[in-house]
Amino acid sequence: MNAQKTIRNFCIIAHIDHGKSTLADRMLMGTGAMDERTRKDQALDNMDLERERGITIKSSAVSVDHVYNGVNYELNFIDTPGHVDFHYEVSRALAACEGAILVVDATQGVEAQTVANLYKAVEADLEIIPVVNKIDLPSAEPEKRALQVEEVLGLDASDCIFTSAKTGVGVKELLDAICERFHPPTGDPDANLQALIFDAKYDDYRGVIVYFRMINGTMKKGDRIRMMGVKRTFYVTELGKFRPEMQPNTEPFVAGDVGYMVASIKTLEDVNIGDTITLDAHPADEPLAGYQEPQPMVFCDFYPSGETQFDDLREAIGKLHVNDASFTYEPTNSEALGSGFRCGFLGMLHMDIIQERLEREGDVQLVQTAPTVTYEILSRGKMGETETLYITNPADLPDPSKIIEIREPIVRAEIITPNTSIGDIMKLCEQRRGIYKQQKFLADDRQILEYDLPLAEIIYNFFDKLKSITSGYGTMDYHVIGFNKDNLAKMDILVNATKVEALSLIVHRDKAEYRGRHLLKRLKQEIDRHLFEIPLQAAIGGKIIARETIKSVGKNVTAKCYGGDVSRKRKLLEKQKAGKARMKKVGSVDIPQKAFMAVLDTGEG
């Protein structure tokens, strides 16, 4: 039989914590790629960070063999993240596959990311096998969840496979269904080489290791290849597959194969995720479509601190960007913090993960500013013409006299919630300036609420509040739908009469005074007392809207006076007063990391 006919490329998609990684472990055991002796939980979650947090951050590819009806099939599958912040990882995985396993928790049913991931799989024209997982739990309702899959997602309930990733029940039936239902890759092994780069990582000894999926053609060790995007050529020194560890393979790779390549690629800029690999001698006529560039939603600055130098930070960010192309970075400069990088992320969790990976993998120490979103500014140019600017940092706002209007990004949020929490969630959305759109029935005990919300209002603690209100059962998915004009203004924070740009933010005028007072109270708690009094002020334009004062540290200069004339004490106090006034003029205030993050706390429920 043609080897290509027995290849099955698919990925595992689901809402967060529905058991994808555990199911992937069971599939590895079911195919003999891992046994009880070598078994470890979350086998495909390679990062310590993934194990500690219990979430998948990076998609992981693996190749295993499974015998079905006497024929040996090669199954190439990718375990994907479930959190909304890592949807770019999911979209890359879908582009490298012909099928998708959609996992639904038998106790929780269809969630927000279940729906979002299904839409992505349908858009990519993939065959879908629905799986109802965790059927071993006492509260599991597999039949009910299968019917819900049919009602909400439109997939046939009779196609559902019931599994328990924990006990292994149903895993063999799932492997058989993959061989039977998913179709083989359709590429032509005799055509000119086209291979899609879907991931990469930097290795200190071997350079950049490229993860690819063969679309057309054949590739073998020793071939001279060309990266069509960057127009650089290399010699292939090693080809291999993930089983699940990297295992070199001497056989040529043909259309449909998934694996890794080492080609002594030393420069990070030579590899772009989504680029096309072709043969230098017989290049393909055109590159593959690649991936749509991700749109960063949240921005913040990273600056080196401690013993870390700017060059160390630049090298660490460059290496991490090869492995995660979904964040952007560009150099920036701050009077208070020096040289650093302005980075864009897909969400708050994504930002948090990148910051922690930089500190762990790059061995750097960071100061991070408070996250902001992109604003659209309509302003007057030098000749009086109207121009549109996009800013990610409040410090970049043009002169207020030139601003016609400020527009903020709006997201359409789909919130799946138990019926008992609907009132509280509506109240939360209204507090965050949300506009109600519609309410849809999902099941007997759950409904979908749709709201349009300003992105700036949900990037901080909205998800935590949602989980708290719904006792952990509420879920949310969102996407940006555009920019809306509103009554917005830049609020400056002055510390000791000096404007600190890293603390400035764009606020709604109706909430400006409340936000300003709350922020200054937080700053008062976070900034240490100095030997001089520190005034904290919030201002819009030239108008001070809030003020707090950090009292000076008292020093008893009269302690040594134990008698004598009172004028001696008065003289010492006058001297101290003059010294504090002089210190206030030249004294600088140390602002800790926590103070920069205090900007995020809105003070609202």
Coordinates of C-alpha atoms in Angstrom, one line a residue:
M1 CA 0.0 0.0 0.0
N2 CA 1.1 3.6 -0.8
A3 CA 2.8 4.9 2.4
Q4 CA 0.9 8.2 2.0
K5 CA -2.5 6.4 2.2
T6 CA -1.7 5.3 5.8
I7 CA -0.7 8.7 7.2
R8 CA -3.3 10.5 9.4
N9 CA -2.5 14.1 10.4
F10 CA -4.8 15.5 13.1
C11 CA -4.9 17.7 16.2
I12 CA -6.7 17.6 19.6
I13 CA -8.8 20.7 20.3
A14 CA -11.0 21.6 23.3
H15 CA -11.8 24.1 26.0
I16 CA -9.2 24.5 28.7
D17 CA -9.1 21.6 31.3
H18 CA -11.3 19.2 29.3
G19 CA -8.6 16.5 29.3
K20 CA -6.7 17.0 26.0
S21 CA -3.2 16.4 27.4
T22 CA -4.3 13.4 29.4
L23 CA -6.1 11.9 26.4
A24 CA -2.9 12.5 24.4
D25 CA -0.9 10.6 27.1
R26 CA -3.4 7.7 26.8
M27 CA -3.0 7.6 23.0
L28 CA 0.7 7.4 23.4
M29 CA 0.3 4.5 25.7
G30 CA -2.3 2.9 23.5
T31 CA 0.1 2.9 20.5
G32 CA 3.1 1.7 22.5
A33 CA 5.0 5.0 22.2
M34 CA 5.0 5.1 26.0
D35 CA 4.6 2.4 28.6
E36 CA 3.8 2.4 32.3
R37 CA 7.6 2.3 33.1
T38 CA 8.4 5.4 31.0
R39 CA 5.0 7.1 31.5
K40 CA 4.8 10.6 32.9
D41 CA 1.7 12.8 33.1
Q42 CA 1.3 15.6 30.5
A43 CA 4.0 13.9 28.4
L44 CA 3.7 16.4 25.6
D45 CA 3.8 19.4 27.9
N46 CA 7.6 19.8 27.9
M47 CA 7.9 23.1 29.8
D48 CA 8.1 23.2 33.6
L49 CA 5.7 26.1 33.4
E50 CA 3.1 23.9 31.7
R51 CA 3.3 21.3 34.4
E52 CA 3.2 23.8 37.3
R53 CA 0.2 25.6 36.0
G54 CA -1.5 22.5 34.6
I55 CA -2.2 24.1 31.2
T56 CA -0.9 23.6 27.7
I57 CA 1.0 26.7 26.4
K58 CA 2.7 25.3 23.3
S59 CA 1.3 22.9 20.7
S60 CA 3.3 19.6 20.7
A61 CA 3.6 17.3 17.7
V62 CA 4.2 13.5 17.9
S63 CA 4.2 10.6 15.5
V64 CA 2.9 7.1 16.6
D65 CA 2.0 3.9 14.8
H66 CA -1.3 2.1 15.2
V67 CA -2.5 -1.2 13.6
Y68 CA -6.0 -1.2 12.3
N69 CA -7.5 -4.0 10.2
G70 CA -4.0 -5.5 9.8
V71 CA -2.6 -2.3 8.3
N72 CA 0.0 -0.1 10.1
Y73 CA -1.0 3.5 10.2
E74 CA 1.2 6.5 11.0
L75 CA -0.7 9.0 13.2
N76 CA 0.8 12.5 13.4
F77 CA -1.1 14.4 16.0
I78 CA -0.7 17.8 17.8
D79 CA -1.9 18.5 21.3
T80 CA -3.1 22.2 21.4
P81 CA -3.7 24.8 24.1
G82 CA -7.3 25.4 25.3
H83 CA -7.0 29.0 26.6
V84 CA -8.3 31.9 24.4
D85 CA -4.9 33.6 24.7
F86 CA -3.3 30.8 22.7
H87 CA -5.7 30.6 19.8
Y88 CA -2.8 31.4 17.4
E89 CA -1.2 28.1 18.4
V90 CA -4.5 26.3 17.6
S91 CA -4.8 28.0 14.2
R92 CA -1.2 26.9 13.3
A93 CA -1.9 23.3 14.3
L94 CA -5.2 23.2 12.3
A95 CA -3.3 24.3 9.1
A96 CA -1.0 21.3 9.4
C97 CA -3.8 18.7 9.7
E98 CA -6.6 17.0 7.8
G99 CA -8.7 16.2 10.9
A100 CA -9.5 17.3 14.4
I101 CA -10.6 15.6 17.6
L102 CA -13.0 17.8 19.5
V103 CA -12.9 16.9 23.2
V104 CA -15.9 17.8 25.4
D105 CA -15.9 17.2 29.2
A106 CA -18.8 14.8 30.2
T107 CA -19.4 16.8 33.4
Q108 CA -19.2 20.3 31.9
G109 CA -20.4 20.0 28.4
V110 CA -19.9 22.6 25.6
E111 CA -17.9 25.6 26.7
A112 CA -16.9 28.9 25.0
Q113 CA -13.6 27.7 23.6
T114 CA -15.2 24.5 22.4
V115 CA -17.4 26.6 20.1
A116 CA -14.6 28.9 19.0
N117 CA -12.3 26.0 18.2
L118 CA -15.0 24.2 16.3
Y119 CA -15.5 27.2 14.1
K120 CA -11.8 27.4 13.4
A121 CA -11.7 23.7 12.4
V122 CA -14.7 24.1 10.1
E123 CA -13.1 27.1 8.5
A124 CA -10.0 25.0 7.9
D125 CA -12.3 22.4 6.2
L126 CA -11.2 19.6 8.6
E127 CA -13.0 16.3 9.4
I128 CA -14.1 16.3 13.0
I129 CA -14.5 13.5 15.5
P130 CA -16.4 14.6 18.7
V131 CA -15.2 12.9 21.9
V132 CA -17.0 13.0 25.2
N133 CA -14.2 12.6 27.8
K134 CA -14.1 11.9 31.6
I135 CA -17.0 9.4 31.5
D136 CA -15.6 7.7 34.6
L137 CA -16.5 10.7 36.9
P138 CA -19.6 10.2 39.2
S139 CA -21.2 13.4 37.8
A140 CA -20.6 12.5 34.2
E141 CA -23.6 12.7 31.8
P142 CA -22.2 11.4 28.5
E143 CA -25.5 10.9 26.6
K144 CA -26.7 14.3 27.6
R145 CA -23.4 15.9 26.5
A146 CA -23.5 14.0 23.2
L147 CA -27.0 15.5 22.5
Q148 CA -25.7 18.9 23.5
V149 CA -22.9 18.5 20.9
E150 CA -25.5 17.8 18.3
E151 CA -27.8 20.7 19.3
V152 CA -25.1 23.4 19.9
L153 CA -22.4 22.4 17.5
G154 CA -24.3 20.6 14.8
L155 CA -22.2 17.4 14.9
D156 CA -24.1 14.0 14.9
A157 CA -24.5 12.7 18.4
S158 CA -24.1 9.1 17.1
D159 CA -20.6 10.0 15.9
C160 CA -19.4 10.8 19.5
I161 CA -16.9 8.5 21.0
F162 CA -17.1 8.1 24.8
T163 CA -13.7 8.0 26.5
S164 CA -12.0 8.2 29.9
A165 CA -8.5 9.5 29.5
K166 CA -7.8 8.6 33.1
T167 CA -8.7 4.9 32.9
G168 CA -8.1 4.3 29.1
V169 CA -11.7 3.4 28.3
G170 CA -12.6 4.1 24.7
V171 CA -9.1 5.1 23.6
K172 CA -8.7 2.0 21.2
E173 CA -12.1 2.9 19.6
L174 CA -10.9 6.4 19.1
L175 CA -7.6 5.3 17.5
D176 CA -9.6 3.0 15.2
A177 CA -12.0 5.8 14.3
I178 CA -9.1 8.1 13.4
C179 CA -7.8 5.6 10.9
E180 CA -11.2 5.0 9.5
R181 CA -12.8 8.5 9.4
F182 CA -9.9 10.9 8.7
H183 CA -8.7 11.0 5.1
P184 CA -5.0 10.7 4.2
P185 CA -3.0 13.8 3.0
T186 CA -3.6 14.8 -0.6
G187 CA -0.2 16.2 -1.6
D188 CA 1.8 15.0 -4.6
P189 CA 5.1 13.3 -3.7
D190 CA 6.4 13.9 -7.3
A191 CA 5.7 17.7 -7.3
N192 CA 8.3 20.4 -6.4
L193 CA 8.9 20.5 -2.7
Q194 CA 6.6 22.6 -0.5
A195 CA 6.8 22.2 3.3
L196 CA 5.1 24.4 5.8
I197 CA 7.1 25.6 8.9
F198 CA 4.5 25.4 11.7
D199 CA 7.0 25.8 14.7
A200 CA 10.6 26.2 15.6
K201 CA 12.9 26.3 18.6
Y202 CA 16.4 27.6 19.2
D203 CA 19.1 25.1 20.4
D204 CA 22.5 26.4 21.6
Y205 CA 24.4 23.5 19.9
R206 CA 22.4 22.8 16.7
G207 CA 21.0 26.3 15.9
V208 CA 17.3 26.7 15.0
I209 CA 15.4 23.4 14.8
V210 CA 12.5 23.7 12.4
Y211 CA 9.2 21.8 12.8
F212 CA 7.5 21.3 9.4
R213 CA 4.6 19.5 7.6
M214 CA 5.3 18.2 4.1
I215 CA 2.6 19.5 1.7
N216 CA 4.1 18.5 -1.7
G217 CA 7.3 16.8 -2.9
T218 CA 10.1 14.9 -1.3
M219 CA 12.9 15.9 1.0
K220 CA 15.9 13.9 2.3
K221 CA 19.1 14.4 4.3
G222 CA 21.8 16.3 2.3
D223 CA 19.3 18.3 0.2
R224 CA 20.0 22.0 -0.4
I225 CA 16.9 23.8 0.6
R226 CA 15.6 27.4 0.3
M227 CA 13.4 29.3 2.7
M228 CA 11.1 31.1 0.2
G229 CA 10.2 34.0 2.6
V230 CA 13.7 35.0 3.7
K231 CA 15.4 33.7 0.5
R232 CA 18.2 31.9 2.3
T233 CA 19.6 28.5 1.5
F234 CA 20.8 25.7 3.8
Y235 CA 21.9 22.0 3.7
V236 CA 19.7 19.6 5.6
T237 CA 22.0 17.8 8.2
E238 CA 19.3 15.9 10.0
L239 CA 15.6 14.9 9.5
G240 CA 13.5 13.2 12.1
K241 CA 10.2 12.6 13.8
F242 CA 8.8 13.0 17.3
R243 CA 8.2 9.6 18.9
P244 CA 7.6 11.5 21.2
E245 CA 11.3 12.5 21.7
M246 CA 13.2 13.6 18.6
Q247 CA 14.3 10.6 16.7
P248 CA 16.5 10.9 13.5
N249 CA 15.0 9.3 10.4
T250 CA 17.1 8.2 7.4
E251 CA 14.1 7.7 5.1
P252 CA 13.1 10.5 2.7
F253 CA 10.1 12.6 3.8
V254 CA 7.2 12.7 1.4
A255 CA 4.0 14.7 1.1
G256 CA 2.0 14.3 4.3
D257 CA 4.9 13.6 6.7
V258 CA 5.4 15.7 9.8
G259 CA 8.8 16.1 11.5
Y260 CA 11.7 18.3 12.4
M261 CA 14.8 19.5 10.5
V262 CA 18.3 20.6 11.5
A263 CA 20.2 22.6 8.9
S264 CA 22.8 24.6 10.9
I265 CA 20.6 27.6 10.9
K266 CA 22.4 30.0 13.3
T267 CA 20.6 33.2 12.7
L268 CA 17.2 33.7 14.3
E269 CA 16.0 35.9 11.5
D270 CA 16.4 33.1 8.9
V271 CA 13.3 31.2 10.2
N272 CA 9.7 32.6 10.0
I273 CA 6.8 30.6 11.2
G274 CA 4.5 30.0 8.2
D275 CA 7.4 30.2 5.7
T276 CA 7.7 27.6 2.9
I277 CA 10.7 25.2 2.5
T278 CA 11.5 24.2 -1.1
L279 CA 14.5 22.7 -3.0
D280 CA 17.1 25.2 -4.2
A281 CA 17.6 23.3 -7.4
H282 CA 13.9 22.8 -8.2
P283 CA 12.0 25.5 -6.4
A284 CA 8.2 25.6 -6.1
D285 CA 6.4 28.1 -8.3
E286 CA 4.9 29.9 -5.3
P287 CA 5.0 29.7 -1.5
L288 CA 2.2 28.3 0.6
A289 CA -0.4 30.6 2.1
G290 CA 1.2 30.4 5.5
Y291 CA -0.5 32.0 8.5
Q292 CA -2.5 35.1 9.0
E293 CA -0.4 37.5 11.2
P294 CA -1.7 37.5 14.8
Q295 CA -3.1 40.8 16.0
P296 CA -1.7 41.7 19.5
M297 CA -4.4 42.9 21.9
V298 CA -2.4 43.8 25.0
F299 CA 0.9 45.8 25.1
C300 CA 3.5 46.4 27.8
D301 CA 7.1 47.3 28.2
F302 CA 9.9 45.1 29.4
Y303 CA 13.0 46.8 30.8
P304 CA 16.2 45.1 32.1
S305 CA 16.7 45.3 35.9
G306 CA 19.3 44.1 38.4
E307 CA 22.4 42.7 36.7
T308 CA 20.6 42.2 33.3
Q309 CA 21.9 44.3 30.4
F310 CA 19.9 45.5 27.4
D311 CA 21.8 43.1 25.1
D312 CA 21.0 40.1 27.3
L313 CA 17.3 41.0 27.1
R314 CA 17.4 41.5 23.3
E315 CA 19.0 38.0 22.9
A316 CA 16.5 36.3 25.2
I317 CA 13.5 38.0 23.4
G318 CA 14.9 37.0 20.0
K319 CA 15.3 33.3 20.9
L320 CA 11.8 33.2 22.5
H321 CA 10.2 34.8 19.4
V322 CA 11.5 31.9 17.2
N323 CA 9.5 29.5 19.4
D324 CA 6.4 31.8 19.9
A325 CA 5.8 34.1 16.9
S326 CA 2.5 35.3 18.3
F327 CA 4.0 38.1 20.3
T328 CA 5.6 41.2 18.8
Y329 CA 8.5 43.4 20.1
E330 CA 10.2 46.6 19.2
P331 CA 12.9 48.8 21.0
T332 CA 11.6 51.6 23.2
N333 CA 13.1 54.1 25.6
S334 CA 11.9 55.6 28.9
E335 CA 13.4 58.4 30.9
A336 CA 12.7 56.6 34.2
L337 CA 13.6 53.0 33.1
G338 CA 16.1 53.3 30.3
S339 CA 16.2 51.1 27.1
G340 CA 13.8 48.2 26.8
F341 CA 11.2 46.6 24.5
R342 CA 7.5 47.4 23.7
C343 CA 5.9 44.0 23.4
G344 CA 2.4 43.0 22.1
F345 CA 0.5 39.9 23.3
L346 CA -2.7 38.1 22.5
G347 CA -4.0 38.5 26.1
M348 CA -3.1 38.9 29.8
L349 CA -2.2 35.2 30.3
H350 CA -0.1 35.2 27.2
M351 CA 1.8 38.3 28.6
D352 CA 2.3 36.6 32.0
I353 CA 3.6 33.4 30.3
I354 CA 6.1 35.3 28.1
Q355 CA 7.4 37.3 31.0
E356 CA 7.9 34.2 33.1
R357 CA 9.5 32.3 30.1
L358 CA 11.9 35.2 29.5
E359 CA 13.0 35.2 33.2
R360 CA 13.4 31.3 33.3
E361 CA 14.7 30.4 29.8
G362 CA 16.5 33.7 29.1
D363 CA 17.8 34.1 32.6
V364 CA 17.0 37.8 32.7
Q365 CA 15.5 40.1 35.4
L366 CA 12.7 42.4 34.2
V367 CA 10.7 45.4 35.1
Q368 CA 7.3 45.3 33.5
T369 CA 5.0 48.2 33.0
A370 CA 1.2 48.0 33.2
P371 CA -0.5 46.6 30.1
T372 CA -2.4 48.8 27.7
V373 CA -4.4 48.3 24.5
T374 CA -4.3 49.8 21.1
Y375 CA -6.2 53.1 20.7
E376 CA -7.2 54.7 17.4
I377 CA -6.6 58.5 17.4
L378 CA -8.2 60.9 15.0
S379 CA -6.0 64.1 15.0
R380 CA -5.2 67.2 12.9
G381 CA -1.9 67.2 11.0
K382 CA 0.5 70.1 10.4
M383 CA -1.5 71.3 7.4
G384 CA -4.9 70.9 9.1
E385 CA -5.6 67.6 7.4
T386 CA -7.2 64.8 9.4
E387 CA -5.0 61.8 10.1
T388 CA -5.5 58.5 11.9
L389 CA -2.9 57.2 14.4
Y390 CA -2.7 53.9 16.3
I391 CA -1.0 54.1 19.7
T392 CA -0.2 51.4 22.3
N393 CA 1.3 53.7 24.9
P394 CA -0.6 56.6 26.5
A395 CA 2.7 58.5 26.4
D396 CA 2.6 58.6 22.6
L397 CA -0.7 60.6 22.5
P398 CA -0.4 63.8 20.5
D399 CA -1.0 67.2 21.9
P400 CA -4.6 67.4 23.3
S401 CA -5.4 70.5 21.1
K402 CA -4.8 68.3 18.0
I403 CA -6.9 65.4 19.0
I404 CA -10.4 65.2 17.4
E405 CA -11.4 62.0 19.0
I406 CA -10.0 58.9 20.8
R407 CA -11.4 55.5 19.8
E408 CA -11.0 52.4 21.9
P409 CA -11.1 48.7 20.8
I410 CA -14.4 46.9 21.4
V411 CA -14.7 43.1 21.7
R412 CA -17.8 40.9 21.2
A413 CA -17.8 38.6 24.2
E414 CA -19.7 35.3 24.4
I415 CA -20.2 34.3 28.0
I416 CA -21.5 30.8 28.8
T417 CA -23.0 30.9 32.3
P418 CA -25.3 28.9 34.6
N419 CA -28.8 30.4 34.8
T420 CA -28.3 31.3 38.5
S421 CA -25.5 33.7 37.7
I422 CA -27.1 35.7 34.8
G423 CA -28.1 38.7 36.9
D424 CA -24.6 39.1 38.5
I425 CA -22.8 38.8 35.2
M426 CA -25.1 41.4 33.6
K427 CA -24.2 43.7 36.5
L428 CA -20.5 43.0 36.0
C429 CA -20.7 43.8 32.3
E430 CA -22.6 47.0 32.9
Q431 CA -19.9 48.1 35.4
R432 CA -17.3 47.6 32.7
R433 CA -19.3 49.8 30.2
G434 CA -20.7 46.7 28.4
I435 CA -23.6 46.9 25.9
Y436 CA -26.0 44.0 25.9
K437 CA -26.5 42.3 22.6
Q438 CA -28.4 39.0 23.0
Q439 CA -29.1 36.0 25.2
K440 CA -29.3 32.5 23.8
F441 CA -30.5 29.2 25.3
L442 CA -27.8 26.6 25.4
A443 CA -29.1 23.8 27.8
D444 CA -31.5 23.4 30.6
D445 CA -29.1 24.9 33.1
R446 CA -26.9 27.3 31.0
Q447 CA -27.2 30.2 28.6
I448 CA -25.0 32.3 26.3
L449 CA -24.8 36.0 27.0
E450 CA -23.4 38.3 24.3
Y451 CA -22.0 41.7 25.2
D452 CA -19.9 44.4 23.5
L453 CA -17.2 45.4 25.9
P454 CA -14.2 47.8 25.8
L455 CA -11.1 45.7 25.7
A456 CA -9.4 47.9 28.2
E457 CA -12.1 47.1 30.7
I458 CA -11.7 43.3 30.5
I459 CA -7.9 42.8 30.3
Y460 CA -7.6 43.0 34.1
N461 CA -9.4 40.7 36.5
F462 CA -12.6 40.4 34.4
F463 CA -12.1 36.7 33.9
D464 CA -11.3 36.2 37.6
K465 CA -14.6 38.0 38.5
L466 CA -16.5 35.9 36.0
K467 CA -15.1 32.7 37.5
S468 CA -15.9 33.9 41.1
I469 CA -19.5 34.9 40.2
T470 CA -20.2 31.5 38.5
S471 CA -18.3 29.3 41.0
G472 CA -15.9 28.3 38.2
Y473 CA -18.6 27.3 35.7
G474 CA -18.6 30.4 33.6
T475 CA -16.5 30.6 30.5
M476 CA -15.8 33.4 27.9
D477 CA -14.5 33.8 24.4
Y478 CA -14.1 37.1 22.7
H479 CA -12.8 38.7 19.5
V480 CA -12.2 42.3 18.5
I481 CA -15.0 43.8 16.3
G482 CA -13.7 47.4 15.8
F483 CA -13.0 50.8 17.4
N484 CA -15.6 53.0 19.0
K485 CA -15.4 56.7 19.9
D486 CA -16.0 57.6 23.5
N487 CA -15.4 60.4 26.0
L488 CA -11.8 59.3 26.8
A489 CA -8.8 61.3 28.1
K490 CA -5.2 60.7 29.2
M491 CA -4.6 60.8 32.9
D492 CA -1.1 61.7 34.0
I493 CA 0.4 60.6 37.3
L494 CA 2.8 63.0 39.0
V495 CA 5.2 61.6 41.7
N496 CA 6.9 64.4 43.6
A497 CA 5.8 66.9 40.9
T498 CA 7.5 64.8 38.2
K499 CA 5.3 63.2 35.5
V500 CA 5.9 59.4 35.3
E501 CA 4.9 58.3 31.8
A502 CA 4.9 54.6 32.7
L503 CA 2.1 55.2 35.1
S504 CA -0.1 57.3 32.8
L505 CA -3.3 55.8 31.4
I506 CA -6.3 56.5 29.1
V507 CA -9.5 56.6 31.1
H508 CA -13.2 57.4 30.5
R509 CA -13.9 61.0 31.8
D510 CA -16.9 59.8 33.8
K511 CA -14.7 57.5 35.8
A512 CA -11.5 59.6 35.8
E513 CA -11.8 61.1 39.3
Y514 CA -12.7 57.7 40.9
R515 CA -9.9 55.9 39.0
G516 CA -7.4 58.6 39.9
R517 CA -8.2 58.6 43.7
H518 CA -8.1 54.8 43.8
L519 CA -4.8 54.6 41.9
L520 CA -3.1 57.2 44.2
K521 CA -4.3 55.2 47.3
R522 CA -2.7 52.1 45.8
L523 CA 0.5 54.0 44.9
K524 CA 0.6 55.4 48.5
Q525 CA 0.7 51.8 49.8
E526 CA 3.3 50.5 47.3
I527 CA 5.8 53.4 47.3
D528 CA 8.1 53.4 50.4
R529 CA 8.3 56.4 52.7
H530 CA 11.4 58.6 52.1
L531 CA 13.1 61.2 54.2
F532 CA 11.0 63.9 52.5
E533 CA 7.3 64.2 51.9
I534 CA 6.1 62.9 48.5
P535 CA 3.0 64.4 46.8
L536 CA 1.1 62.1 44.5
Q537 CA -1.2 63.7 41.9
A538 CA -3.5 62.6 39.1
A539 CA -4.1 65.2 36.4
I540 CA -6.0 65.5 33.1
G541 CA -4.4 68.2 31.1
G542 CA -3.5 71.0 33.5
K543 CA -6.2 70.1 36.0
I544 CA -5.4 68.1 39.2
I545 CA -8.3 65.7 39.9
A546 CA -6.9 63.8 42.9
R547 CA -4.0 64.0 45.4
E548 CA -2.5 61.9 48.1
T549 CA 0.6 62.6 50.2
I550 CA 3.2 60.0 51.4
K551 CA 4.5 61.4 54.8
S552 CA 8.2 61.6 55.4
V553 CA 10.0 59.2 57.7
G554 CA 10.3 61.0 61.0
K555 CA 13.8 61.4 62.6
N556 CA 14.0 62.7 66.1
V557 CA 16.9 65.2 65.8
T558 CA 16.2 66.6 69.3
A559 CA 16.7 63.2 71.0
K560 CA 20.2 64.2 72.2
C561 CA 18.9 67.4 73.9
Y562 CA 18.1 66.4 77.5
G563 CA 17.8 69.9 79.1
G564 CA 19.2 73.3 78.4
D565 CA 17.5 76.2 76.7
V566 CA 14.6 75.5 74.3
S567 CA 16.2 77.6 71.6
R568 CA 18.7 74.8 71.1
K569 CA 15.9 72.4 70.1
R570 CA 14.3 75.0 67.9
K571 CA 17.6 75.5 66.1
L572 CA 18.0 71.8 65.4
L573 CA 14.4 71.6 64.1
E574 CA 14.9 74.6 61.8
K575 CA 18.0 73.0 60.4
Q576 CA 16.1 69.7 59.8
K577 CA 13.3 71.6 58.0
A578 CA 15.8 73.4 55.7
G579 CA 17.5 70.1 55.0
K580 CA 14.2 68.4 54.1
A581 CA 13.3 71.2 51.7
R582 CA 16.7 70.9 50.0
M583 CA 16.4 67.1 49.8
K584 CA 12.9 67.4 48.3
K585 CA 14.4 69.5 45.4
V586 CA 17.0 67.0 44.5
G587 CA 15.6 63.8 46.0
S588 CA 14.5 61.0 43.6
V589 CA 11.7 58.6 44.4
D590 CA 12.2 54.8 44.1
I591 CA 9.1 53.3 42.4
P592 CA 8.8 49.5 42.9
Q593 CA 7.5 47.0 40.3
K594 CA 4.2 46.6 42.1
A595 CA 3.4 50.3 41.7
F596 CA 3.5 50.0 37.9
M597 CA 0.9 47.2 38.1
A598 CA -1.3 49.2 40.5
V599 CA -2.5 51.1 37.4
L600 CA -4.6 48.0 36.5
D601 CA -6.7 48.0 39.6
T602 CA -9.9 49.8 38.7
G603 CA -11.3 49.5 42.2
E604 CA -14.5 48.1 40.9
G605 CA -16.2 44.8 41.6

